[in-house]
Short mmCIF file of C-alpha atoms in Angstrom, two decimals:
data_model
loop_
_atom_site.label_atom_id
_atom_site.label_comp_id
_atom_site.label_asym_id
_atom_site.label_seq_id
_atom_site.Cartn_x
_atom_site.Cartn_y
_atom_site.Cartn_z
CA MET N 15 37.02 161.68 80.03
CA ILE N 16 35.89 158.35 81.43
CA LYS N 17 36.39 156.58 78.01
CA ARG N 18 39.86 158.23 77.61
CA ASP N 19 40.74 156.83 80.88
CA GLU N 20 39.59 153.11 80.26
CA GLU N 21 41.88 153.12 76.80
CA HIS N 22 44.71 154.42 78.50
CA GLU N 23 44.12 151.57 81.12
CA GLY N 24 43.75 148.91 78.49
CA SER N 25 46.83 150.12 76.63
CA SER N 26 49.19 149.95 79.90
CA GLU N 27 48.13 146.29 80.23
CA ARG N 28 48.94 145.03 76.95
CA TRP N 29 52.57 144.39 77.54
CA LEU N 30 51.43 141.75 80.11
CA LEU N 31 50.00 139.83 77.50
CA THR N 32 53.17 139.98 75.24
CA TYR N 33 55.28 139.12 78.47
CA SER N 34 53.23 136.13 79.39
CA ASP N 35 53.36 134.90 75.69
CA LEU N 36 57.15 135.15 76.04
CA ILE N 37 57.27 133.27 78.94
CA THR N 38 55.14 130.54 77.48
CA LEU N 39 57.21 130.34 74.61
CA LEU N 40 60.48 130.10 76.49
CA MET N 41 59.17 127.54 78.81
CA ILE N 42 58.16 125.32 75.71
CA PHE N 43 62.12 125.77 74.24
CA PHE N 44 63.42 124.56 77.34
CA VAL N 45 61.20 121.66 77.57
CA ILE N 46 61.97 120.63 74.12
CA MET N 47 65.94 121.41 74.85
CA TYR N 48 65.39 119.09 77.80
CA ALA N 49 63.62 116.21 75.91
CA SER N 50 66.35 116.42 73.17
CA SER N 51 69.03 115.94 75.81
CA LYS N 52 67.55 112.73 77.05
CA VAL N 53 67.89 110.93 73.67
CA ASP N 54 68.50 106.93 73.89
CA ALA N 55 72.09 106.95 74.30
CA THR N 56 72.16 103.47 72.77
CA LYS N 57 70.48 104.54 69.59
CA TYR N 58 72.44 107.77 69.50
CA LYS N 59 75.70 105.68 69.86
CA SER N 60 74.67 103.50 67.01
CA ILE N 61 73.90 106.42 64.74
CA SER N 62 77.29 108.02 65.82
CA ASN N 63 79.13 104.66 64.67
CA SER N 64 77.35 104.41 61.31
CA PHE N 65 78.45 108.07 60.61
CA ARG N 66 81.82 107.31 61.71
CA ILE N 67 82.13 103.74 59.52
CA THR N 68 80.68 106.00 56.37
CA PHE N 69 82.97 108.58 56.57
CA GLY N 70 86.16 106.78 57.89
CA GLY N 71 86.58 108.61 61.41
CA ASP N 72 87.53 107.13 64.46
CA ALA N 73 87.18 110.08 67.30
CA SER N 74 84.49 110.64 69.59
CA ILE N 75 81.70 112.39 68.69
CA VAL N 76 80.32 113.79 71.57
CA ASP N 77 80.90 113.05 75.44
CA GLY N 78 77.75 111.25 76.94
CA GLY N 79 78.38 112.05 80.45
CA GLU N 80 79.46 110.06 83.52
CA GLY N 81 82.79 109.45 82.08
CA THR N 82 81.99 107.60 79.14
CA SER N 83 81.77 108.79 75.13
CA VAL N 84 78.76 108.41 73.50
CA GLY N 85 80.47 108.15 70.17
CA VAL N 86 83.18 106.05 69.11
CA ASN N 87 85.74 105.15 71.63
CA ASN N 88 89.19 105.70 70.14
CA GLU N 89 91.07 103.59 72.55
CA ASP N 90 88.75 100.71 71.93
CA SER N 91 89.04 101.17 68.38
CA LYS N 92 93.07 100.70 68.74
CA LEU N 93 92.59 98.15 70.87
CA GLN N 94 90.47 96.37 68.16
CA GLU N 95 93.01 97.13 65.50
CA THR N 96 96.04 95.77 67.49
CA LYS N 97 94.03 92.54 68.35
CA LYS N 98 93.27 92.37 64.36
CA ASN N 99 96.87 92.79 63.55
CA LEU N 100 98.25 90.21 66.28
CA ASP N 101 95.59 87.55 65.15
CA LYS N 102 96.98 87.82 61.40
CA TYR N 103 100.37 87.36 62.96
CA LEU N 104 99.31 84.40 64.94
CA LYS N 105 97.62 82.82 62.19
CA GLU N 106 100.45 83.32 59.69
CA SER N 107 102.76 81.65 62.11
CA LYS N 108 100.30 78.87 62.99
CA LEU N 109 100.25 80.17 66.57
CA THR N 110 96.19 80.26 67.01
CA GLY N 111 96.39 77.23 69.06
CA SER N 112 98.97 78.61 71.52
CA VAL N 113 98.21 81.95 71.74
CA THR N 114 94.76 83.63 72.13
CA THR N 115 93.37 87.03 72.12
CA LYS N 116 90.38 88.47 73.68
CA ILE N 117 89.31 91.89 74.70
CA GLU N 118 87.84 92.56 78.22
CA GLU N 119 86.62 95.27 80.34
CA ARG N 120 90.26 95.70 81.76
CA GLY N 121 91.67 95.74 78.27
CA LEU N 122 93.36 93.51 75.26
CA VAL N 123 94.41 90.07 76.87
CA VAL N 124 96.82 87.92 75.09
CA SER N 125 97.32 84.51 76.60
CA ILE N 126 100.35 82.56 75.82
CA ASN N 127 100.19 78.76 76.43
CA ASP N 128 103.42 77.79 78.52
CA THR N 129 104.21 74.40 76.75
CA VAL N 130 105.09 76.28 73.36
CA PHE N 131 107.21 78.82 75.04
CA PHE N 132 108.54 77.09 78.36
CA GLN N 133 109.86 73.99 79.37
CA SER N 134 107.79 72.22 81.97
CA GLY N 135 108.93 73.46 85.49
CA GLU N 136 111.15 76.15 84.06
CA ALA N 137 111.03 79.84 83.68
CA GLU N 138 113.41 80.50 80.98
CA ILE N 139 111.77 81.18 77.63
CA ARG N 140 112.86 78.44 75.31
CA GLU N 141 115.25 79.82 72.65
CA ASP N 142 113.06 78.61 69.90
CA ALA N 143 110.40 81.15 71.24
CA LEU N 144 112.05 84.01 71.82
CA LYS N 145 111.36 85.49 68.33
CA LYS N 146 107.89 84.60 68.49
CA ILE N 147 107.24 86.80 71.75
CA ILE N 148 109.54 89.60 70.42
CA GLN N 149 107.35 89.85 67.14
CA ILE N 150 104.24 89.65 69.60
CA GLY N 151 105.52 92.63 71.64
CA ASN N 152 106.32 94.55 68.47
CA ILE N 153 102.80 94.45 67.50
CA LEU N 154 101.63 95.30 71.12
CA LYS N 155 104.10 98.15 70.97
CA GLN N 156 101.41 100.24 68.76
CA GLN N 157 99.64 100.81 72.46
CA GLU N 158 101.09 103.39 74.67
CA ASN N 159 98.87 101.98 77.48
CA TYR N 160 100.33 100.38 80.74
CA ILE N 161 101.03 96.43 80.18
CA ARG N 162 100.80 93.92 83.13
CA ILE N 163 102.40 90.31 82.61
CA GLU N 164 100.69 87.72 84.71
CA GLY N 165 102.12 84.53 85.23
CA ASN N 166 99.59 81.54 85.88
CA THR N 167 100.06 77.89 86.53
CA ASP N 168 97.75 74.55 86.96
CA ASN N 169 97.47 73.49 90.54
CA LYS N 170 99.94 70.43 90.51
CA PRO N 171 102.45 71.25 93.32
CA ILE N 172 105.92 72.08 92.15
CA HIS N 173 108.81 71.50 94.05
CA ASN N 174 112.29 71.59 92.58
CA SER N 175 115.78 72.98 93.12
CA LYS N 176 114.88 76.41 91.44
CA PHE N 177 111.06 76.90 92.77
CA GLN N 178 109.21 76.13 96.00
CA SER N 179 105.93 76.83 94.69
CA ASN N 180 104.00 77.47 91.53
CA TRP N 181 103.72 81.08 92.82
CA GLN N 182 107.63 81.49 92.28
CA LEU N 183 107.54 79.82 89.09
CA SER N 184 104.74 82.02 87.70
CA SER N 185 106.31 84.99 89.03
CA VAL N 186 109.65 84.44 87.30
CA ARG N 187 108.04 83.56 84.16
CA ALA N 188 106.00 86.65 84.12
CA ALA N 189 109.18 88.94 85.12
CA ASN N 190 111.38 87.13 82.20
CA VAL N 191 108.71 88.08 79.93
CA VAL N 192 108.74 91.63 80.93
CA GLN N 193 112.51 92.00 80.77
CA LEU N 194 112.49 90.64 77.02
CA LEU N 195 109.69 93.39 75.94
CA VAL N 196 112.15 95.72 77.51
CA GLU N 197 115.26 94.56 75.93
CA LYS N 198 114.29 93.34 72.87
CA CYS N 199 111.30 95.36 72.13
CA GLY N 200 112.22 98.69 73.37
CA PHE N 201 109.18 98.92 75.80
CA PRO N 202 109.29 101.61 78.32
CA PRO N 203 110.17 99.81 81.99
CA GLU N 204 107.72 102.18 83.80
CA LYS N 205 104.55 101.23 81.50
CA LEU N 206 105.18 97.48 82.58
CA SER N 207 104.54 95.35 85.60
CA SER N 208 104.75 91.61 86.31
CA VAL N 209 102.60 89.46 88.84
CA GLY N 210 102.56 85.62 89.67
CA TYR N 211 99.07 84.35 90.44
CA GLY N 212 100.46 80.51 90.81
CA GLU N 213 97.40 78.08 90.23
CA HIS N 214 94.84 80.78 92.03
CA ARG N 215 93.18 82.22 88.88
CA PRO N 216 92.21 79.32 86.76
CA ILE N 217 90.43 79.87 83.59
CA ALA N 218 89.46 76.35 83.30
CA SER N 219 88.99 73.09 85.40
CA ASN N 220 92.06 71.56 86.99
CA ASP N 221 90.29 68.30 87.03
CA ASN N 222 91.38 67.22 83.60
CA GLU N 223 94.54 67.91 81.21
CA GLU N 224 92.65 69.94 78.79
CA GLY N 225 91.70 72.43 81.56
CA ARG N 226 95.33 72.32 83.15
CA ILE N 227 96.83 73.07 79.80
CA LYS N 228 94.85 76.33 79.56
CA ASN N 229 95.48 77.51 83.10
CA ARG N 230 99.41 77.15 82.67
CA ARG N 231 99.79 80.50 80.63
CA VAL N 232 101.19 83.88 80.83
CA ASP N 233 98.84 86.72 80.12
CA ILE N 234 100.20 89.74 78.46
CA VAL N 235 97.31 92.56 79.45
CA ILE N 236 96.94 96.05 77.40
CA MET N 237 95.45 97.78 80.26
CA ASN N 238 92.52 100.08 79.58
CA SER N 239 93.46 103.68 80.32
CA LYS N 240 90.55 104.02 82.81
CA PHE N 241 92.66 102.02 85.01
CA ASN N 242 95.78 104.35 85.14
CA LYS N 243 95.42 105.54 88.28
CA VAL N 244 95.61 101.87 89.55
CA GLU N 245 98.84 101.60 87.58
CA ASP N 246 100.48 105.26 88.48
#
């Protein structure tokens, strides 16, 4: 009788061993899953890019959290493609010394040197430059992003019958480029804005003519969509 009771008691506790084994396995499973989720994002992105290039895709593979894509950023790819097409046109038109392109955090920046497109101290776009800006606009129209036109000058004071300051000159030049893009390229007006910075945002030294030439420019900025809330 005592032996039967002991056997019954032992059998009733076997499930505890099975239960503890199951809990242990579950814990190991979740530890492995957690460790896998912490894979190096940089390495993962590199692998993702390799797969995209191999299979010719351009869409994001997975969201890497914190509002960024671990896979290929489709918008960045489009900006790079637009830059490539624009650089090709600039080279064919022998404008590479007058128009430069670069991709920054805020988007694709197209810098137009004022000496080619404007007369000194004037805001009207030169007649022989209209077609060039229109062609540039048609290439940039591939993008649906907001576009900001920024006028800039060197630090030499201006004072003539039309403009009392570099601020005025840079602002009107930027506005004239906006008007051209809307009227001749069909850009939606609500996607465009213009601003004049005068001499206050130089990209080179104003102590020599070479630097002043670089500072006299109109920048067409294809804004990264992460700044949409700023533009809305």
